[in-house]
Amino acid sequence: MKAAVCREFGKDLDIVDVDLRPPGRGEVEVEIAACAICHSDIHYIDGAWGGHLPAVYGHEAAGHVRATGPGVAGFVVGDPVLVTLIRSCGSCRSCQCGSPATCEASFDKVNSSPIRLRDPASTPLEQGLCTAAFAERAVVDQSQIQAIPDAIALDVACLLSCGVITGVGAAVNTAGIRAGSNVVVVGAGGVGLNSIQGARVAGAARVIAVDVLDEKLDGAREFGATHGVRGDDKDVHRQIRRLTDGRGADTVLVTVGAAAAYERAPRFLAPGGELVAVGMPASDALARWSPMVFAFFGQSIRGSAMGDTVLSRDIPWLLDLYRQGRVKLDELVTGRYPLERINDAIADTRAGRSRRNVIVMKGHS
């Protein structure tokens, strides 16, 4: 099958033929129909988070079950499914407490089967983000897939696998936004727009989008933001206080992977407010805060891993909201590219011009 292989950090991906082994115990082989470009993939491609090469990345995908391994239950060949990076053992403390996105089992403990991918020279390929969906097929653990209806287009459905659940989940699951709250969302890209949607669904009174591009602030309003503020204005914190009757935000969700955004975000908080870390900068990027300020005002900082999503709970709920017209999905797709043009899709995403670019595999246009 064809796959996009990263051989050197920061360089274009190579489209080559690779070998994919059959699914082992508890695994499912999925024929990938579509896979969106996520900034997490780009961070790995750039080497910002380390990792081993050569590798196949891609994790925001949808397709059809092609084969199942021993012990798989609930899925049959032909089922349309989402493919995610949320790989859970089901038995560790996090999984048992309803937090599969922070499963504590190591890769080897979850599945000790042999290497999944090899290139034409039989060199093992890293399965990036436990998924490797920048390829025509992928073998993943059964915990990583979720059934979806036939009616939804797969090039739209794939966004639910990461961008949507991360953004909406950060607002609803992690932050637990209450009706009447004041919410600030820093960054109006793909994840930010979904955090805005989540805040709106949760009943926030004001949802203030912060971004450095006017066109992104306009887009944020389409997705439910009540106000937009330029993030490069020196008095952005004062503008936010004016819009919130002098208090500041009950919740600030930082959805961009920029340390500078995290450094400024605490100034947007109201007393007792919470900063939710959603976007992930490079692993060596640091932000500075005053612990005294957080302690004095009773504020908090909390991370959100994949929106604290439980696939079997949250995907049906989001699909219901989509069918009701309360959550936008189609409008998130900026461009569709064949696998052969994945480097163009990545370049466009890097430039900040897109909400989500989607790789559509041959035969699924």
Tab-separated table of C-alpha atoms in Angstrom:
chain	number	residue	atom	x	y	z
A	1	MET	CA	0.000	0.000	0.000
A	2	LYS	CA	1.007	3.663	-0.306
A	3	ALA	CA	2.035	5.697	2.720
A	4	ALA	CA	3.643	9.083	3.419
A	5	VAL	CA	6.933	8.412	5.219
A	6	CYS	CA	8.914	10.932	7.258
A	7	ARG	CA	12.610	10.100	6.865
A	8	GLU	CA	14.127	13.369	8.119
A	9	PHE	CA	12.680	15.943	10.510
A	10	GLY	CA	11.596	19.149	8.802
A	11	LYS	CA	11.658	17.669	5.295
A	12	ASP	CA	8.919	16.674	2.848
A	13	LEU	CA	7.293	13.289	3.291
A	14	ASP	CA	8.028	10.536	0.761
A	15	ILE	CA	5.121	8.681	-0.835
A	16	VAL	CA	6.285	5.055	-1.071
A	17	ASP	CA	5.000	1.502	-1.043
A	18	VAL	CA	5.099	-0.064	2.426
A	19	ASP	CA	4.118	-3.403	3.926
A	20	LEU	CA	1.426	-3.553	6.600
A	21	ARG	CA	1.107	-6.718	8.649
A	22	PRO	CA	-2.357	-8.234	9.320
A	23	PRO	CA	-4.171	-7.349	12.547
A	24	GLY	CA	-3.177	-9.289	15.658
A	25	ARG	CA	-5.172	-10.027	18.780
A	26	GLY	CA	-7.463	-7.139	19.651
A	27	GLU	CA	-6.515	-5.215	16.520
A	28	VAL	CA	-8.456	-3.934	13.529
A	29	GLU	CA	-7.285	-3.136	10.019
A	30	VAL	CA	-8.995	-0.062	8.571
A	31	GLU	CA	-9.023	1.034	4.948
A	32	ILE	CA	-8.450	4.761	5.349
A	33	ALA	CA	-10.813	6.978	3.374
A	34	ALA	CA	-9.705	10.345	4.758
A	35	CYS	CA	-7.186	11.742	7.223
A	36	ALA	CA	-6.982	15.394	8.264
A	37	ILE	CA	-3.745	17.293	8.812
A	38	CYS	CA	-3.359	18.153	12.500
A	39	HIS	CA	-0.697	20.451	13.940
A	40	SER	CA	0.376	17.567	16.185
A	41	ASP	CA	1.442	15.679	13.052
A	42	ILE	CA	3.397	18.735	11.918
A	43	HIS	CA	5.125	19.070	15.292
A	44	TYR	CA	6.309	15.468	14.977
A	45	ILE	CA	7.336	15.950	11.338
A	46	ASP	CA	9.378	18.977	12.422
A	47	GLY	CA	11.005	17.087	15.290
A	48	ALA	CA	9.531	19.466	17.899
A	49	TRP	CA	8.444	16.567	20.096
A	50	GLY	CA	11.231	14.114	19.341
A	51	GLY	CA	10.364	10.630	18.147
A	52	HIS	CA	11.955	7.926	16.020
A	53	LEU	CA	12.447	7.885	12.252
A	54	PRO	CA	11.506	6.722	9.731
A	55	ALA	CA	7.848	7.125	10.690
A	56	VAL	CA	4.337	7.362	9.306
A	57	TYR	CA	2.184	9.976	11.024
A	58	GLY	CA	-1.498	10.908	10.694
A	59	HIS	CA	-4.126	10.247	13.356
A	60	GLU	CA	-7.334	12.183	12.516
A	61	ALA	CA	-8.900	9.591	10.240
A	62	ALA	CA	-11.982	7.718	9.127
A	63	GLY	CA	-12.530	4.661	6.939
A	64	HIS	CA	-13.991	1.156	6.807
A	65	VAL	CA	-13.051	-1.976	8.710
A	66	ARG	CA	-11.122	-4.252	6.344
A	67	ALA	CA	-10.177	-7.085	8.726
A	68	THR	CA	-10.299	-7.931	12.412
A	69	GLY	CA	-7.913	-9.868	14.601
A	70	PRO	CA	-8.745	-12.499	17.234
A	71	GLY	CA	-10.685	-11.202	20.218
A	72	VAL	CA	-12.242	-8.193	18.453
A	73	ALA	CA	-15.910	-7.709	19.302
A	74	GLY	CA	-18.486	-5.225	18.065
A	75	PHE	CA	-16.964	-4.561	14.631
A	76	VAL	CA	-17.334	-6.391	11.322
A	77	VAL	CA	-15.780	-5.937	7.899
A	78	GLY	CA	-17.297	-2.965	6.103
A	79	ASP	CA	-18.234	-0.944	9.190
A	80	PRO	CA	-17.550	2.805	8.828
A	81	VAL	CA	-15.375	3.948	11.735
A	82	LEU	CA	-13.334	6.797	13.125
A	83	VAL	CA	-9.645	6.092	13.762
A	84	THR	CA	-8.107	7.967	16.694
A	85	LEU	CA	-4.893	8.064	18.704
A	86	ILE	CA	-6.791	7.360	21.938
A	87	ARG	CA	-5.419	3.944	22.746
A	88	SER	CA	-6.571	2.542	26.077
A	89	CYS	CA	-5.990	-0.659	27.997
A	90	GLY	CA	-9.284	-0.502	29.919
A	91	SER	CA	-7.724	-1.709	33.161
A	92	CYS	CA	-5.336	0.969	34.489
A	93	ARG	CA	-6.460	3.532	37.075
A	94	SER	CA	-7.090	6.248	34.463
A	95	CYS	CA	-9.180	3.989	32.229
A	96	GLN	CA	-11.190	2.631	35.163
A	97	CYS	CA	-11.890	6.201	36.316
A	98	GLY	CA	-13.290	7.134	32.906
A	99	SER	CA	-10.216	8.849	31.436
A	100	PRO	CA	-9.035	6.651	28.542
A	101	ALA	CA	-7.226	9.602	26.932
A	102	THR	CA	-4.678	9.450	29.768
A	103	CYS	CA	-4.308	5.648	29.779
A	104	GLU	CA	-1.272	4.725	31.866
A	105	ALA	CA	-0.325	1.543	30.000
A	106	SER	CA	2.758	1.683	27.806
A	107	PHE	CA	2.614	0.853	24.109
A	108	ASP	CA	4.178	-2.532	24.719
A	109	LYS	CA	1.763	-3.383	27.506
A	110	VAL	CA	-1.243	-2.477	25.388
A	111	ASN	CA	-0.110	-4.597	22.461
A	112	SER	CA	2.992	-6.746	22.227
A	113	SER	CA	2.413	-7.750	18.591
A	114	PRO	CA	5.261	-7.420	16.070
A	115	ILE	CA	6.106	-4.246	14.149
A	116	ARG	CA	3.191	-3.142	11.968
A	117	LEU	CA	4.927	-1.272	9.139
A	118	ARG	CA	8.029	-1.841	7.023
A	119	ASP	CA	9.394	-0.030	3.997
A	120	PRO	CA	10.487	-1.801	0.752
A	121	ALA	CA	13.907	-2.486	2.318
A	122	SER	CA	12.174	-4.182	5.295
A	123	THR	CA	13.187	-1.295	7.565
A	124	PRO	CA	10.707	-0.961	10.449
A	125	LEU	CA	8.609	2.209	10.363
A	126	GLU	CA	7.439	3.971	13.504
A	127	GLN	CA	3.657	3.975	13.882
A	128	GLY	CA	3.335	7.701	14.569
A	129	LEU	CA	0.857	8.666	17.297
A	130	CYS	CA	-0.087	4.971	17.585
A	131	THR	CA	-2.019	5.345	14.324
A	132	ALA	CA	-0.012	5.967	11.096
A	133	ALA	CA	-3.046	7.034	9.063
A	134	PHE	CA	-1.206	8.972	6.352
A	135	ALA	CA	-1.560	5.717	4.450
A	136	GLU	CA	-4.103	3.728	2.514
A	137	ARG	CA	-4.620	1.334	5.445
A	138	ALA	CA	-3.828	1.220	9.151
A	139	VAL	CA	-3.772	-1.462	11.840
A	140	VAL	CA	-4.787	-0.121	15.254
A	141	ASP	CA	-6.008	-1.393	18.590
A	142	GLN	CA	-9.787	-1.850	18.745
A	143	SER	CA	-9.949	0.799	21.498
A	144	GLN	CA	-8.882	3.400	18.912
A	145	ILE	CA	-11.910	3.105	16.652
A	146	GLN	CA	-15.522	4.178	17.007
A	147	ALA	CA	-18.437	3.224	14.765
A	148	ILE	CA	-20.200	6.020	12.894
A	149	PRO	CA	-23.328	6.126	10.682
A	150	ASP	CA	-23.122	5.416	6.959
A	151	ALA	CA	-24.831	8.730	6.248
A	152	ILE	CA	-21.946	11.016	7.253
A	153	ALA	CA	-19.256	11.704	4.656
A	154	LEU	CA	-15.935	10.266	5.808
A	155	ASP	CA	-13.924	13.314	4.722
A	156	VAL	CA	-16.032	15.296	7.212
A	157	ALA	CA	-16.363	12.600	9.872
A	158	CYS	CA	-12.581	12.258	10.212
A	159	LEU	CA	-12.453	15.662	11.939
A	160	LEU	CA	-14.254	14.111	14.902
A	161	SER	CA	-11.201	11.921	15.505
A	162	CYS	CA	-9.101	14.749	16.938
A	163	GLY	CA	-9.830	18.415	16.208
A	164	VAL	CA	-13.485	18.342	17.189
A	165	ILE	CA	-13.242	16.108	20.252
A	166	THR	CA	-10.180	18.011	21.458
A	167	GLY	CA	-11.802	21.434	21.150
A	168	VAL	CA	-15.359	20.661	22.205
A	169	GLY	CA	-14.131	18.239	24.868
A	170	ALA	CA	-11.796	20.825	26.399
A	171	ALA	CA	-14.758	23.157	26.883
A	172	VAL	CA	-17.362	20.623	27.984
A	173	ASN	CA	-15.450	17.741	29.591
A	174	THR	CA	-12.285	19.355	30.957
A	175	ALA	CA	-13.435	22.874	31.822
A	176	GLY	CA	-17.035	21.926	32.611
A	177	ILE	CA	-18.179	25.348	31.421
A	178	ARG	CA	-21.385	26.426	33.120
A	179	ALA	CA	-24.328	28.334	31.674
A	180	GLY	CA	-23.770	32.075	31.993
A	181	SER	CA	-19.965	31.819	32.112
A	182	ASN	CA	-17.520	34.177	30.444
A	183	VAL	CA	-15.124	32.227	28.237
A	184	VAL	CA	-12.020	33.286	26.308
A	185	VAL	CA	-10.639	31.046	23.550
A	186	VAL	CA	-7.089	31.918	22.505
A	187	GLY	CA	-6.619	30.875	18.886
A	188	ALA	CA	-9.323	30.574	16.253
A	189	GLY	CA	-7.842	27.726	14.224
A	190	GLY	CA	-9.385	24.278	13.887
A	191	VAL	CA	-9.246	23.334	17.579
A	192	GLY	CA	-10.105	26.858	18.701
A	193	LEU	CA	-13.261	26.962	16.584
A	194	ASN	CA	-14.348	23.708	18.180
A	195	SER	CA	-13.656	25.056	21.673
A	196	ILE	CA	-15.874	27.990	20.736
A	197	GLN	CA	-18.579	25.561	19.626
A	198	GLY	CA	-18.217	23.650	22.879
A	199	ALA	CA	-18.498	26.808	24.986
A	200	ARG	CA	-21.615	27.831	23.086
A	201	VAL	CA	-23.234	24.405	23.490
A	202	ALA	CA	-22.432	24.542	27.225
A	203	GLY	CA	-24.357	27.815	27.514
A	204	ALA	CA	-21.593	30.386	27.995
A	205	ALA	CA	-22.933	33.946	28.113
A	206	ARG	CA	-19.905	35.415	26.362
A	207	VAL	CA	-17.408	33.581	24.173
A	208	ILE	CA	-14.501	35.863	23.300
A	209	ALA	CA	-12.163	34.721	20.544
A	210	VAL	CA	-8.565	35.983	20.577
A	211	ASP	CA	-6.451	35.752	17.417
A	212	VAL	CA	-3.992	37.865	15.442
A	213	LEU	CA	-5.875	37.600	12.131
A	214	ASP	CA	-9.115	39.473	11.434
A	215	GLU	CA	-10.359	36.765	9.054
A	216	LYS	CA	-10.013	34.173	11.799
A	217	LEU	CA	-11.958	36.363	14.204
A	218	ASP	CA	-14.697	36.672	11.573
A	219	GLY	CA	-14.738	32.890	11.282
A	220	ALA	CA	-14.921	32.555	15.066
A	221	ARG	CA	-18.158	34.531	15.076
A	222	GLU	CA	-19.610	32.095	12.526
A	223	PHE	CA	-18.891	29.294	15.010
A	224	GLY	CA	-20.513	31.027	17.969
A	225	ALA	CA	-18.089	33.605	19.362
A	226	THR	CA	-19.905	36.657	20.698
A	227	HIS	CA	-16.823	38.884	20.431
A	228	GLY	CA	-13.428	38.924	18.753
A	229	VAL	CA	-10.256	40.604	20.047
A	230	ARG	CA	-6.913	40.956	18.301
A	231	GLY	CA	-4.318	39.005	20.238
A	232	ASP	CA	-1.515	41.362	19.173
A	233	ASP	CA	-3.167	44.423	20.754
A	234	LYS	CA	-1.230	45.588	23.813
A	235	ASP	CA	-4.412	46.122	25.829
A	236	VAL	CA	-6.110	42.821	24.957
A	237	HIS	CA	-6.564	42.000	28.661
A	238	ARG	CA	-8.273	45.337	29.239
A	239	GLN	CA	-10.601	44.741	26.295
A	240	ILE	CA	-11.540	41.363	27.742
A	241	ARG	CA	-12.310	42.941	31.118
A	242	ARG	CA	-14.496	45.583	29.475
A	243	LEU	CA	-16.429	42.845	27.661
A	244	THR	CA	-16.921	40.892	30.905
A	245	ASP	CA	-18.155	43.729	33.147
A	246	GLY	CA	-14.701	44.188	34.614
A	247	ARG	CA	-14.280	40.604	35.892
A	248	GLY	CA	-12.334	38.721	33.266
A	249	ALA	CA	-12.974	35.171	32.078
A	250	ASP	CA	-14.204	32.276	34.174
A	251	THR	CA	-12.441	29.979	31.717
A	252	VAL	CA	-9.571	30.647	29.306
A	253	LEU	CA	-8.833	27.898	26.784
A	254	VAL	CA	-5.462	28.239	25.055
A	255	THR	CA	-5.760	26.258	21.837
A	256	VAL	CA	-2.557	27.350	20.086
A	257	GLY	CA	0.813	25.692	20.542
A	258	ALA	CA	2.662	28.901	21.396
A	259	ALA	CA	4.379	29.549	24.728
A	260	ALA	CA	3.863	33.305	24.326
A	261	ALA	CA	0.088	32.778	24.241
A	262	TYR	CA	0.280	30.805	27.481
A	263	GLU	CA	2.347	33.540	29.104
A	264	ARG	CA	-0.284	36.202	28.404
A	265	ALA	CA	-3.385	34.114	29.062
A	266	PRO	CA	-3.456	34.334	32.911
A	267	ARG	CA	-4.102	38.086	32.611
A	268	PHE	CA	-7.473	37.278	31.056
A	269	LEU	CA	-8.729	35.309	34.078
A	270	ALA	CA	-11.297	36.411	36.633
A	271	PRO	CA	-10.784	35.631	40.336
A	272	GLY	CA	-11.348	31.892	40.728
A	273	GLY	CA	-10.942	31.397	36.970
A	274	GLU	CA	-9.329	28.432	35.269
A	275	LEU	CA	-6.774	28.322	32.446
A	276	VAL	CA	-7.130	25.177	30.333
A	277	ALA	CA	-4.055	24.106	28.349
A	278	VAL	CA	-5.201	22.590	25.034
A	279	GLY	CA	-2.634	23.517	22.373
A	280	MET	CA	0.810	21.970	22.827
A	281	PRO	CA	3.994	23.945	22.046
A	282	ALA	CA	7.345	22.329	21.346
A	283	SER	CA	8.526	20.276	24.311
A	284	ASP	CA	11.338	22.729	25.141
A	285	ALA	CA	9.130	25.853	25.011
A	286	LEU	CA	8.496	27.444	28.403
A	287	ALA	CA	6.064	30.038	29.768
A	288	ARG	CA	6.532	32.036	32.981
A	289	TRP	CA	3.811	32.822	35.544
A	290	SER	CA	3.646	34.152	39.061
A	291	PRO	CA	2.444	31.425	41.449
A	292	MET	CA	1.581	34.191	43.906
A	293	VAL	CA	-1.041	35.621	41.534
A	294	PHE	CA	-2.688	32.235	41.011
A	295	ALA	CA	-2.731	31.597	44.738
A	296	PHE	CA	-3.966	35.082	45.676
A	297	PHE	CA	-6.861	35.033	43.200
A	298	GLY	CA	-7.705	31.365	43.698
A	299	GLN	CA	-7.065	30.573	40.039
A	300	SER	CA	-6.015	27.273	38.500
A	301	ILE	CA	-4.281	25.737	35.498
A	302	ARG	CA	-5.405	22.438	34.026
A	303	GLY	CA	-4.350	20.387	31.016
A	304	SER	CA	-6.797	18.821	28.585
A	305	ALA	CA	-5.653	15.596	26.906
A	306	MET	CA	-7.715	14.987	23.764
A	307	GLY	CA	-10.607	16.830	25.401
A	308	ASP	CA	-10.884	14.117	28.081
A	309	THR	CA	-12.873	12.237	25.471
A	310	VAL	CA	-14.618	8.917	25.943
A	311	LEU	CA	-15.242	7.799	22.372
A	312	SER	CA	-18.336	5.692	22.994
A	313	ARG	CA	-19.953	8.535	24.942
A	314	ASP	CA	-18.864	11.648	23.078
A	315	ILE	CA	-18.934	10.653	19.399
A	316	PRO	CA	-22.680	9.729	19.340
A	317	TRP	CA	-23.436	12.952	21.244
A	318	LEU	CA	-21.456	15.092	18.789
A	319	LEU	CA	-23.101	13.380	15.817
A	320	ASP	CA	-26.507	14.181	17.308
A	321	LEU	CA	-25.488	17.832	17.670
A	322	TYR	CA	-24.266	17.811	14.065
A	323	ARG	CA	-27.552	16.391	12.787
A	324	GLN	CA	-29.429	19.023	14.805
A	325	GLY	CA	-27.337	21.810	13.270
A	326	ARG	CA	-25.860	22.765	16.646
A	327	VAL	CA	-22.263	21.786	15.771
A	328	LYS	CA	-20.592	22.617	12.465
A	329	LEU	CA	-18.381	20.030	10.774
A	330	ASP	CA	-18.554	20.635	6.997
A	331	GLU	CA	-17.479	24.255	7.455
A	332	LEU	CA	-14.258	23.138	9.152
A	333	VAL	CA	-12.861	21.579	5.967
A	334	THR	CA	-10.751	24.078	4.031
A	335	GLY	CA	-9.196	21.856	1.359
A	336	ARG	CA	-9.115	18.264	0.140
A	337	TYR	CA	-5.904	16.756	-1.272
A	338	PRO	CA	-4.870	13.340	-2.626
A	339	LEU	CA	-2.133	11.506	-0.732
A	340	GLU	CA	0.337	12.428	-3.489
A	341	ARG	CA	-0.112	16.114	-2.542
A	342	ILE	CA	0.203	15.729	1.218
A	343	ASN	CA	3.224	18.046	1.336
A	344	ASP	CA	1.147	20.819	-0.261
A	345	ALA	CA	-1.576	20.247	2.336
A	346	ILE	CA	0.996	20.426	5.139
A	347	ALA	CA	2.535	23.625	3.720
A	348	ASP	CA	-0.882	25.269	3.546
A	349	THR	CA	-1.604	24.237	7.130
A	350	ARG	CA	1.744	25.607	8.313
A	351	ALA	CA	0.925	28.947	6.695
A	352	GLY	CA	-2.149	29.283	8.905
A	353	ARG	CA	-4.523	29.657	5.984
A	354	SER	CA	-6.675	26.621	6.731
A	355	ARG	CA	-9.029	25.334	9.394
A	356	ARG	CA	-8.460	21.700	8.424
A	357	ASN	CA	-6.991	20.218	5.257
A	358	VAL	CA	-8.018	16.642	4.582
A	359	ILE	CA	-6.129	13.931	2.703
A	360	VAL	CA	-8.656	11.906	0.698
A	361	MET	CA	-7.423	8.503	-0.399
A	362	LYS	CA	-7.773	7.266	-3.959
A	363	GLY	CA	-11.224	5.849	-4.660
A	364	HIS	CA	-12.879	7.857	-1.875
A	365	SER	CA	-13.351	11.263	-3.490
